[in-house]
């Protein structure tokens, strides 16, 4: 499912579709680990979703879609750089530990083995997890004006 999936979610939420035009979003049906998720997106000329997760309109649309699907999805954020409670989006922007995007009581183990970030189906918000598990993937591509 590519861009049309996000437009359905955008329309269902009553969010103007013009905002969705800034990004092409792909939701995979395949599951894979975090490293393979990055490669999967790159092979399609995309990246794991990160900047769209900082756009309030896009976040609503993405989370509306993932809530309906009921699966866990990798996003482009991790704590792999130094493992010291410093989560970063893959484009280098900080993901604060007090962000409203985190599930309740998350991140829970940022200084241990839970170094990667998923959208957790339990709360439909972010969760720090081990990088080796199999999850679906959300890729993004910013579109030129």
mmCIF file with all atom_site columns, C-alpha atoms in Angstrom:
data_model
loop_
_atom_site.group_PDB
_atom_site.id
_atom_site.type_symbol
_atom_site.label_atom_id
_atom_site.label_alt_id
_atom_site.label_comp_id
_atom_site.label_asym_id
_atom_site.label_entity_id
_atom_site.label_seq_id
_atom_site.pdbx_PDB_ins_code
_atom_site.Cartn_x
_atom_site.Cartn_y
_atom_site.Cartn_z
_atom_site.occupancy
_atom_site.B_iso_or_equiv
_atom_site.pdbx_formal_charge
_atom_site.auth_seq_id
_atom_site.auth_comp_id
_atom_site.auth_asym_id
_atom_site.auth_atom_id
_atom_site.pdbx_PDB_model_num
ATOM 1   C CA . UNK A 1 1   ? 0.000   0.000  0.000  1.00 0.00 ? 1   UNK A CA 1
ATOM 2   C CA . UNK A 1 2   ? 1.477   3.274  -0.982 1.00 0.00 ? 2   UNK A CA 1
ATOM 3   C CA . UNK A 1 3   ? 0.226   6.839  -0.945 1.00 0.00 ? 3   UNK A CA 1
ATOM 4   C CA . UNK A 1 4   ? -3.445  5.980  -1.454 1.00 0.00 ? 4   UNK A CA 1
ATOM 5   C CA . UNK A 1 5   ? -3.514  4.324  1.962  1.00 0.00 ? 5   UNK A CA 1
ATOM 6   C CA . UNK A 1 6   ? -2.475  7.530  3.672  1.00 0.00 ? 6   UNK A CA 1
ATOM 7   C CA . UNK A 1 7   ? -5.030  9.544  1.712  1.00 0.00 ? 7   UNK A CA 1
ATOM 8   C CA . UNK A 1 8   ? -7.776  7.228  2.908  1.00 0.00 ? 8   UNK A CA 1
ATOM 9   C CA . UNK A 1 9   ? -6.600  7.758  6.479  1.00 0.00 ? 9   UNK A CA 1
ATOM 10  C CA . UNK A 1 10  ? -6.352  11.505 5.903  1.00 0.00 ? 10  UNK A CA 1
ATOM 11  C CA . UNK A 1 11  ? -9.843  11.720 4.465  1.00 0.00 ? 11  UNK A CA 1
ATOM 12  C CA . UNK A 1 12  ? -11.270 9.504  7.218  1.00 0.00 ? 12  UNK A CA 1
ATOM 13  C CA . UNK A 1 13  ? -9.908  11.903 9.829  1.00 0.00 ? 13  UNK A CA 1
ATOM 14  C CA . UNK A 1 14  ? -11.219 14.971 8.043  1.00 0.00 ? 14  UNK A CA 1
ATOM 15  C CA . UNK A 1 15  ? -7.669  16.209 7.510  1.00 0.00 ? 15  UNK A CA 1
ATOM 16  C CA . UNK A 1 16  ? -7.148  18.241 4.323  1.00 0.00 ? 16  UNK A CA 1
ATOM 17  C CA . UNK A 1 17  ? -5.505  16.059 1.701  1.00 0.00 ? 17  UNK A CA 1
ATOM 18  C CA . UNK A 1 18  ? -3.277  18.929 0.565  1.00 0.00 ? 18  UNK A CA 1
ATOM 19  C CA . UNK A 1 19  ? -1.104  18.314 3.634  1.00 0.00 ? 19  UNK A CA 1
ATOM 20  C CA . UNK A 1 20  ? -0.579  14.713 2.547  1.00 0.00 ? 20  UNK A CA 1
ATOM 21  C CA . UNK A 1 21  ? 0.932   15.946 -0.681 1.00 0.00 ? 21  UNK A CA 1
ATOM 22  C CA . UNK A 1 22  ? 4.193   16.825 1.110  1.00 0.00 ? 22  UNK A CA 1
ATOM 23  C CA . UNK A 1 23  ? 5.023   13.138 1.554  1.00 0.00 ? 23  UNK A CA 1
ATOM 24  C CA . UNK A 1 24  ? 4.731   9.827  -0.160 1.00 0.00 ? 24  UNK A CA 1
ATOM 25  C CA . UNK A 1 25  ? 4.068   7.253  2.552  1.00 0.00 ? 25  UNK A CA 1
ATOM 26  C CA . UNK A 1 26  ? 4.397   3.481  2.166  1.00 0.00 ? 26  UNK A CA 1
ATOM 27  C CA . UNK A 1 27  ? 3.040   0.975  4.703  1.00 0.00 ? 27  UNK A CA 1
ATOM 28  C CA . UNK A 1 28  ? 4.564   -2.477 4.227  1.00 0.00 ? 28  UNK A CA 1
ATOM 29  C CA . UNK A 1 29  ? 2.643   -5.693 4.668  1.00 0.00 ? 29  UNK A CA 1
ATOM 30  C CA . UNK A 1 30  ? 5.949   -7.539 5.102  1.00 0.00 ? 30  UNK A CA 1
ATOM 31  C CA . UNK A 1 31  ? 7.639   -7.822 8.496  1.00 0.00 ? 31  UNK A CA 1
ATOM 32  C CA . UNK A 1 32  ? 11.376  -7.469 9.118  1.00 0.00 ? 32  UNK A CA 1
ATOM 33  C CA . UNK A 1 33  ? 13.926  -6.323 11.698 1.00 0.00 ? 33  UNK A CA 1
ATOM 34  C CA . UNK A 1 34  ? 14.974  -2.680 12.080 1.00 0.00 ? 34  UNK A CA 1
ATOM 35  C CA . UNK A 1 35  ? 18.132  -2.890 9.940  1.00 0.00 ? 35  UNK A CA 1
ATOM 36  C CA . UNK A 1 36  ? 16.264  -4.617 7.126  1.00 0.00 ? 36  UNK A CA 1
ATOM 37  C CA . UNK A 1 37  ? 13.475  -2.034 7.416  1.00 0.00 ? 37  UNK A CA 1
ATOM 38  C CA . UNK A 1 38  ? 15.945  0.744  6.621  1.00 0.00 ? 38  UNK A CA 1
ATOM 39  C CA . UNK A 1 39  ? 17.261  -1.210 3.633  1.00 0.00 ? 39  UNK A CA 1
ATOM 40  C CA . UNK A 1 40  ? 13.700  -1.946 2.498  1.00 0.00 ? 40  UNK A CA 1
ATOM 41  C CA . UNK A 1 41  ? 12.857  1.757  2.421  1.00 0.00 ? 41  UNK A CA 1
ATOM 42  C CA . UNK A 1 42  ? 16.150  2.748  0.778  1.00 0.00 ? 42  UNK A CA 1
ATOM 43  C CA . UNK A 1 43  ? 15.626  0.194  -1.997 1.00 0.00 ? 43  UNK A CA 1
ATOM 44  C CA . UNK A 1 44  ? 12.445  2.100  -2.847 1.00 0.00 ? 44  UNK A CA 1
ATOM 45  C CA . UNK A 1 45  ? 14.103  5.517  -2.834 1.00 0.00 ? 45  UNK A CA 1
ATOM 46  C CA . UNK A 1 46  ? 12.592  6.276  0.568  1.00 0.00 ? 46  UNK A CA 1
ATOM 47  C CA . UNK A 1 47  ? 13.587  6.340  4.249  1.00 0.00 ? 47  UNK A CA 1
ATOM 48  C CA . UNK A 1 48  ? 12.004  5.053  7.439  1.00 0.00 ? 48  UNK A CA 1
ATOM 49  C CA . UNK A 1 49  ? 9.351   7.585  8.414  1.00 0.00 ? 49  UNK A CA 1
ATOM 50  C CA . UNK A 1 50  ? 10.788  10.407 10.529 1.00 0.00 ? 50  UNK A CA 1
ATOM 51  C CA . UNK A 1 51  ? 10.072  13.954 9.341  1.00 0.00 ? 51  UNK A CA 1
ATOM 52  C CA . UNK A 1 52  ? 6.394   13.140 8.682  1.00 0.00 ? 52  UNK A CA 1
ATOM 53  C CA . UNK A 1 53  ? 6.185   12.071 12.343 1.00 0.00 ? 53  UNK A CA 1
ATOM 54  C CA . UNK A 1 54  ? 7.017   15.653 13.325 1.00 0.00 ? 54  UNK A CA 1
ATOM 55  C CA . UNK A 1 55  ? 4.238   17.094 11.173 1.00 0.00 ? 55  UNK A CA 1
ATOM 56  C CA . UNK A 1 56  ? 1.115   17.149 13.352 1.00 0.00 ? 56  UNK A CA 1
ATOM 57  C CA . UNK A 1 57  ? -1.246  16.616 10.431 1.00 0.00 ? 57  UNK A CA 1
ATOM 58  C CA . UNK A 1 58  ? 0.751   13.708 9.045  1.00 0.00 ? 58  UNK A CA 1
ATOM 59  C CA . UNK A 1 59  ? 1.059   12.097 12.485 1.00 0.00 ? 59  UNK A CA 1
ATOM 60  C CA . UNK A 1 60  ? -2.732  12.088 12.828 1.00 0.00 ? 60  UNK A CA 1
ATOM 61  C CA . UNK A 1 61  ? -3.093  10.466 9.415  1.00 0.00 ? 61  UNK A CA 1
ATOM 62  C CA . UNK A 1 62  ? -0.346  7.890  10.007 1.00 0.00 ? 62  UNK A CA 1
ATOM 63  C CA . UNK A 1 63  ? -1.673  6.943  13.442 1.00 0.00 ? 63  UNK A CA 1
ATOM 64  C CA . UNK A 1 64  ? -5.229  6.713  12.096 1.00 0.00 ? 64  UNK A CA 1
ATOM 65  C CA . UNK A 1 65  ? -4.016  4.208  9.519  1.00 0.00 ? 65  UNK A CA 1
ATOM 66  C CA . UNK A 1 66  ? -1.909  2.155  11.937 1.00 0.00 ? 66  UNK A CA 1
ATOM 67  C CA . UNK A 1 67  ? -4.766  2.051  14.458 1.00 0.00 ? 67  UNK A CA 1
ATOM 68  C CA . UNK A 1 68  ? -7.086  0.533  11.868 1.00 0.00 ? 68  UNK A CA 1
ATOM 69  C CA . UNK A 1 69  ? -4.457  -2.022 10.811 1.00 0.00 ? 69  UNK A CA 1
ATOM 70  C CA . UNK A 1 70  ? -3.589  -3.049 14.388 1.00 0.00 ? 70  UNK A CA 1
ATOM 71  C CA . UNK A 1 71  ? 0.061   -3.945 13.729 1.00 0.00 ? 71  UNK A CA 1
ATOM 72  C CA . UNK A 1 72  ? 3.391   -2.745 15.113 1.00 0.00 ? 72  UNK A CA 1
ATOM 73  C CA . UNK A 1 73  ? 5.417   -0.622 12.653 1.00 0.00 ? 73  UNK A CA 1
ATOM 74  C CA . UNK A 1 74  ? 9.066   0.449  12.589 1.00 0.00 ? 74  UNK A CA 1
ATOM 75  C CA . UNK A 1 75  ? 9.671   4.184  12.395 1.00 0.00 ? 75  UNK A CA 1
ATOM 76  C CA . UNK A 1 76  ? 12.933  5.969  11.688 1.00 0.00 ? 76  UNK A CA 1
ATOM 77  C CA . UNK A 1 77  ? 14.086  6.664  15.232 1.00 0.00 ? 77  UNK A CA 1
ATOM 78  C CA . UNK A 1 78  ? 16.562  4.920  17.497 1.00 0.00 ? 78  UNK A CA 1
ATOM 79  C CA . UNK A 1 79  ? 19.061  5.224  20.331 1.00 0.00 ? 79  UNK A CA 1
ATOM 80  C CA . UNK A 1 80  ? 21.892  3.450  18.478 1.00 0.00 ? 80  UNK A CA 1
ATOM 81  C CA . UNK A 1 81  ? 24.274  6.428  18.370 1.00 0.00 ? 81  UNK A CA 1
ATOM 82  C CA . UNK A 1 82  ? 25.396  6.330  21.988 1.00 0.00 ? 82  UNK A CA 1
ATOM 83  C CA . UNK A 1 83  ? 22.776  4.342  23.898 1.00 0.00 ? 83  UNK A CA 1
ATOM 84  C CA . UNK A 1 84  ? 22.609  7.149  26.462 1.00 0.00 ? 84  UNK A CA 1
ATOM 85  C CA . UNK A 1 85  ? 18.898  8.021  26.503 1.00 0.00 ? 85  UNK A CA 1
ATOM 86  C CA . UNK A 1 86  ? 19.285  10.125 23.341 1.00 0.00 ? 86  UNK A CA 1
ATOM 87  C CA . UNK A 1 87  ? 16.693  9.016  20.839 1.00 0.00 ? 87  UNK A CA 1
ATOM 88  C CA . UNK A 1 88  ? 17.106  10.587 17.421 1.00 0.00 ? 88  UNK A CA 1
ATOM 89  C CA . UNK A 1 89  ? 15.025  10.527 14.297 1.00 0.00 ? 89  UNK A CA 1
ATOM 90  C CA . UNK A 1 90  ? 17.058  9.110  11.414 1.00 0.00 ? 90  UNK A CA 1
ATOM 91  C CA . UNK A 1 91  ? 17.435  12.576 9.928  1.00 0.00 ? 91  UNK A CA 1
ATOM 92  C CA . UNK A 1 92  ? 19.321  13.665 13.071 1.00 0.00 ? 92  UNK A CA 1
ATOM 93  C CA . UNK A 1 93  ? 16.536  15.539 14.876 1.00 0.00 ? 93  UNK A CA 1
ATOM 94  C CA . UNK A 1 94  ? 16.067  14.743 18.576 1.00 0.00 ? 94  UNK A CA 1
ATOM 95  C CA . UNK A 1 95  ? 13.084  12.673 19.707 1.00 0.00 ? 95  UNK A CA 1
ATOM 96  C CA . UNK A 1 96  ? 12.591  13.935 23.277 1.00 0.00 ? 96  UNK A CA 1
ATOM 97  C CA . UNK A 1 97  ? 11.781  11.320 25.890 1.00 0.00 ? 97  UNK A CA 1
ATOM 98  C CA . UNK A 1 98  ? 8.893   13.531 27.082 1.00 0.00 ? 98  UNK A CA 1
ATOM 99  C CA . UNK A 1 99  ? 7.288   13.744 23.622 1.00 0.00 ? 99  UNK A CA 1
ATOM 100 C CA . UNK A 1 100 ? 3.527   13.174 23.424 1.00 0.00 ? 100 UNK A CA 1
ATOM 101 C CA . UNK A 1 101 ? 4.266   10.589 20.727 1.00 0.00 ? 101 UNK A CA 1
ATOM 102 C CA . UNK A 1 102 ? 5.487   8.039  23.303 1.00 0.00 ? 102 UNK A CA 1
ATOM 103 C CA . UNK A 1 103 ? 3.157   5.392  24.726 1.00 0.00 ? 103 UNK A CA 1
ATOM 104 C CA . UNK A 1 104 ? 2.468   5.618  28.483 1.00 0.00 ? 104 UNK A CA 1
ATOM 105 C CA . UNK A 1 105 ? 5.613   4.907  30.547 1.00 0.00 ? 105 UNK A CA 1
ATOM 106 C CA . UNK A 1 106 ? 7.814   4.875  27.447 1.00 0.00 ? 106 UNK A CA 1
ATOM 107 C CA . UNK A 1 107 ? 10.609  4.948  26.641 1.00 0.00 ? 107 UNK A CA 1
ATOM 108 C CA . UNK A 1 108 ? 11.106  2.315  29.299 1.00 0.00 ? 108 UNK A CA 1
ATOM 109 C CA . UNK A 1 109 ? 14.601  0.951  28.729 1.00 0.00 ? 109 UNK A CA 1
ATOM 110 C CA . UNK A 1 110 ? 16.584  3.430  26.643 1.00 0.00 ? 110 UNK A CA 1
ATOM 111 C CA . UNK A 1 111 ? 19.902  2.542  28.247 1.00 0.00 ? 111 UNK A CA 1
ATOM 112 C CA . UNK A 1 112 ? 19.578  -1.191 27.691 1.00 0.00 ? 112 UNK A CA 1
ATOM 113 C CA . UNK A 1 113 ? 18.818  -3.336 24.662 1.00 0.00 ? 113 UNK A CA 1
ATOM 114 C CA . UNK A 1 114 ? 15.660  -1.426 23.663 1.00 0.00 ? 114 UNK A CA 1
ATOM 115 C CA . UNK A 1 115 ? 17.342  0.906  21.211 1.00 0.00 ? 115 UNK A CA 1
ATOM 116 C CA . UNK A 1 116 ? 14.885  1.076  18.302 1.00 0.00 ? 116 UNK A CA 1
ATOM 117 C CA . UNK A 1 117 ? 11.451  2.681  18.030 1.00 0.00 ? 117 UNK A CA 1
ATOM 118 C CA . UNK A 1 118 ? 8.150   1.274  16.818 1.00 0.00 ? 118 UNK A CA 1
ATOM 119 C CA . UNK A 1 119 ? 4.549   2.404  16.678 1.00 0.00 ? 119 UNK A CA 1
ATOM 120 C CA . UNK A 1 120 ? 3.137   -0.016 19.250 1.00 0.00 ? 120 UNK A CA 1
ATOM 121 C CA . UNK A 1 121 ? -0.306  -1.324 18.393 1.00 0.00 ? 121 UNK A CA 1
ATOM 122 C CA . UNK A 1 122 ? -1.290  -1.535 22.084 1.00 0.00 ? 122 UNK A CA 1
ATOM 123 C CA . UNK A 1 123 ? -1.408  2.269  22.430 1.00 0.00 ? 123 UNK A CA 1
ATOM 124 C CA . UNK A 1 124 ? -0.864  3.317  18.797 1.00 0.00 ? 124 UNK A CA 1
ATOM 125 C CA . UNK A 1 125 ? 2.046   5.453  19.967 1.00 0.00 ? 125 UNK A CA 1
ATOM 126 C CA . UNK A 1 126 ? 5.837   5.084  20.102 1.00 0.00 ? 126 UNK A CA 1
ATOM 127 C CA . UNK A 1 127 ? 7.646   2.423  22.103 1.00 0.00 ? 127 UNK A CA 1
ATOM 128 C CA . UNK A 1 128 ? 11.343  1.580  22.509 1.00 0.00 ? 128 UNK A CA 1
ATOM 129 C CA . UNK A 1 129 ? 12.064  -2.052 21.647 1.00 0.00 ? 129 UNK A CA 1
ATOM 130 C CA . UNK A 1 130 ? 14.885  -4.355 20.658 1.00 0.00 ? 130 UNK A CA 1
ATOM 131 C CA . UNK A 1 131 ? 15.963  -3.932 17.043 1.00 0.00 ? 131 UNK A CA 1
ATOM 132 C CA . UNK A 1 132 ? 15.790  -7.601 16.070 1.00 0.00 ? 132 UNK A CA 1
ATOM 133 C CA . UNK A 1 133 ? 12.047  -8.219 16.147 1.00 0.00 ? 133 UNK A CA 1
ATOM 134 C CA . UNK A 1 134 ? 9.896   -8.506 13.044 1.00 0.00 ? 134 UNK A CA 1
ATOM 135 C CA . UNK A 1 135 ? 7.550   -5.599 12.442 1.00 0.00 ? 135 UNK A CA 1
ATOM 136 C CA . UNK A 1 136 ? 5.906   -3.910 9.499  1.00 0.00 ? 136 UNK A CA 1
ATOM 137 C CA . UNK A 1 137 ? 7.518   -0.778 8.104  1.00 0.00 ? 137 UNK A CA 1
ATOM 138 C CA . UNK A 1 138 ? 6.492   2.791  7.325  1.00 0.00 ? 138 UNK A CA 1
ATOM 139 C CA . UNK A 1 139 ? 8.623   4.537  4.690  1.00 0.00 ? 139 UNK A CA 1
ATOM 140 C CA . UNK A 1 140 ? 8.476   8.167  3.634  1.00 0.00 ? 140 UNK A CA 1
ATOM 141 C CA . UNK A 1 141 ? 9.667   10.308 0.781  1.00 0.00 ? 141 UNK A CA 1
ATOM 142 C CA . UNK A 1 142 ? 9.413   14.061 0.969  1.00 0.00 ? 142 UNK A CA 1
ATOM 143 C CA . UNK A 1 143 ? 8.012   15.414 -2.263 1.00 0.00 ? 143 UNK A CA 1
ATOM 144 C CA . UNK A 1 144 ? 9.404   18.487 -3.955 1.00 0.00 ? 144 UNK A CA 1
ATOM 145 C CA . UNK A 1 145 ? 7.219   21.575 -4.134 1.00 0.00 ? 145 UNK A CA 1
#
